[in-house]
Amino acid sequence: MNVMDFEPCNPSLSRPSLPPQQPAVEMAPSDSAASDREKFVSWLFLIGSLMFLVDSILENLEGVSMSSLLHISASLVFTVGSVLFIPTSPKP
């Protein structure tokens, strides 16, 4: 038995039914301009993230503080997220 199978004691607390999920939409060849734009924007985002990372490394070379350590860790996480966000071409 699943937790979702139980009915609430108070009918006013019942959850509304959710609409069915739409299937994933494959990009048509006409969407190549949008795909190119997404790749371009993702790469710009990655370059900006790397610039923040370099800035935080230089900040730590001048002197380590709690703020500089937070800056470098946030920049590193931001850069990793940017790399993971770069769109990839679907495999046929």
Coordinates of C-alpha atoms in Angstrom, one line a residue:
M1 CA 0.0 0.0 0.0
N2 CA 1.3 3.4 -1.0
V3 CA 1.1 6.6 1.1
M4 CA -0.8 8.2 -1.7
D5 CA -3.6 5.5 -1.4
F6 CA -4.8 6.8 2.0
E7 CA -7.8 9.2 2.0
P8 CA -7.6 12.2 4.3
C9 CA -9.9 12.3 7.4
N10 CA -11.0 15.8 6.4
P11 CA -12.4 16.0 2.8
S12 CA -11.4 19.6 2.6
L13 CA -7.7 18.5 2.8
S14 CA -7.9 16.3 -0.3
R15 CA -5.3 17.0 -2.9
P16 CA -6.5 18.4 -6.3
S17 CA -5.9 16.0 -9.2
L18 CA -2.9 17.0 -11.3
P19 CA -3.2 17.2 -15.1
P20 CA -1.5 14.4 -17.0
Q21 CA 2.2 15.2 -17.9
Q22 CA 2.9 16.1 -21.4
P23 CA 5.4 13.9 -23.2
A24 CA 8.9 15.4 -23.9
V25 CA 9.0 17.3 -27.1
E26 CA 11.7 16.5 -29.5
M27 CA 13.4 19.5 -31.2
A28 CA 12.5 19.7 -34.9
P29 CA 15.1 20.8 -37.4
S30 CA 13.3 24.2 -37.5
D31 CA 14.3 24.6 -33.9
S32 CA 18.0 24.6 -34.7
A33 CA 18.3 28.3 -34.3
A34 CA 16.8 28.1 -30.8
S35 CA 19.2 25.2 -30.0
D36 CA 22.1 27.2 -31.2
R37 CA 21.0 30.2 -29.1
E38 CA 20.7 27.9 -26.0
K39 CA 24.3 26.6 -26.6
F40 CA 25.6 30.1 -27.1
V41 CA 24.0 31.4 -23.9
S42 CA 25.2 28.3 -22.0
W43 CA 28.7 28.9 -23.1
L44 CA 28.5 32.6 -22.1
F45 CA 27.2 31.5 -18.7
L46 CA 30.1 29.1 -18.3
I47 CA 32.7 31.8 -19.3
G48 CA 31.2 34.2 -16.8
S49 CA 31.3 31.5 -14.1
L50 CA 34.9 30.8 -14.9
M51 CA 35.7 34.5 -14.6
F52 CA 34.1 34.6 -11.1
L53 CA 36.2 31.5 -10.2
V54 CA 39.4 33.1 -11.3
D55 CA 38.5 36.3 -9.4
S56 CA 37.9 34.2 -6.2
I57 CA 41.2 32.4 -6.6
L58 CA 43.0 35.7 -6.9
E59 CA 41.2 37.0 -3.9
N60 CA 42.4 33.9 -1.9
L61 CA 46.0 34.5 -3.0
E62 CA 45.8 38.0 -1.4
G63 CA 44.7 36.5 1.9
V64 CA 42.4 33.8 3.1
S65 CA 39.3 34.8 5.0
M66 CA 35.9 33.2 5.6
S67 CA 34.4 35.5 3.0
S68 CA 37.0 34.6 0.4
L69 CA 36.5 30.8 1.1
L70 CA 32.8 31.3 0.6
H71 CA 33.4 33.2 -2.6
I72 CA 35.6 30.4 -4.1
S73 CA 33.3 27.6 -3.1
A74 CA 30.2 29.4 -4.5
S75 CA 32.1 30.2 -7.7
L76 CA 33.2 26.5 -8.0
V77 CA 29.6 25.3 -7.5
F78 CA 28.4 27.9 -10.0
T79 CA 30.9 26.8 -12.6
V80 CA 30.1 23.1 -12.2
G81 CA 26.4 23.9 -12.6
S82 CA 27.2 25.8 -15.8
V83 CA 29.1 22.9 -17.2
L84 CA 26.2 20.5 -16.5
F85 CA 23.7 22.9 -18.0
I86 CA 25.3 23.0 -21.5
P87 CA 22.8 21.3 -23.8
T88 CA 23.9 18.1 -25.6
S89 CA 22.6 16.8 -28.9
P90 CA 20.2 13.9 -28.6
K91 CA 21.6 10.6 -29.7
P92 CA 19.8 9.0 -32.7

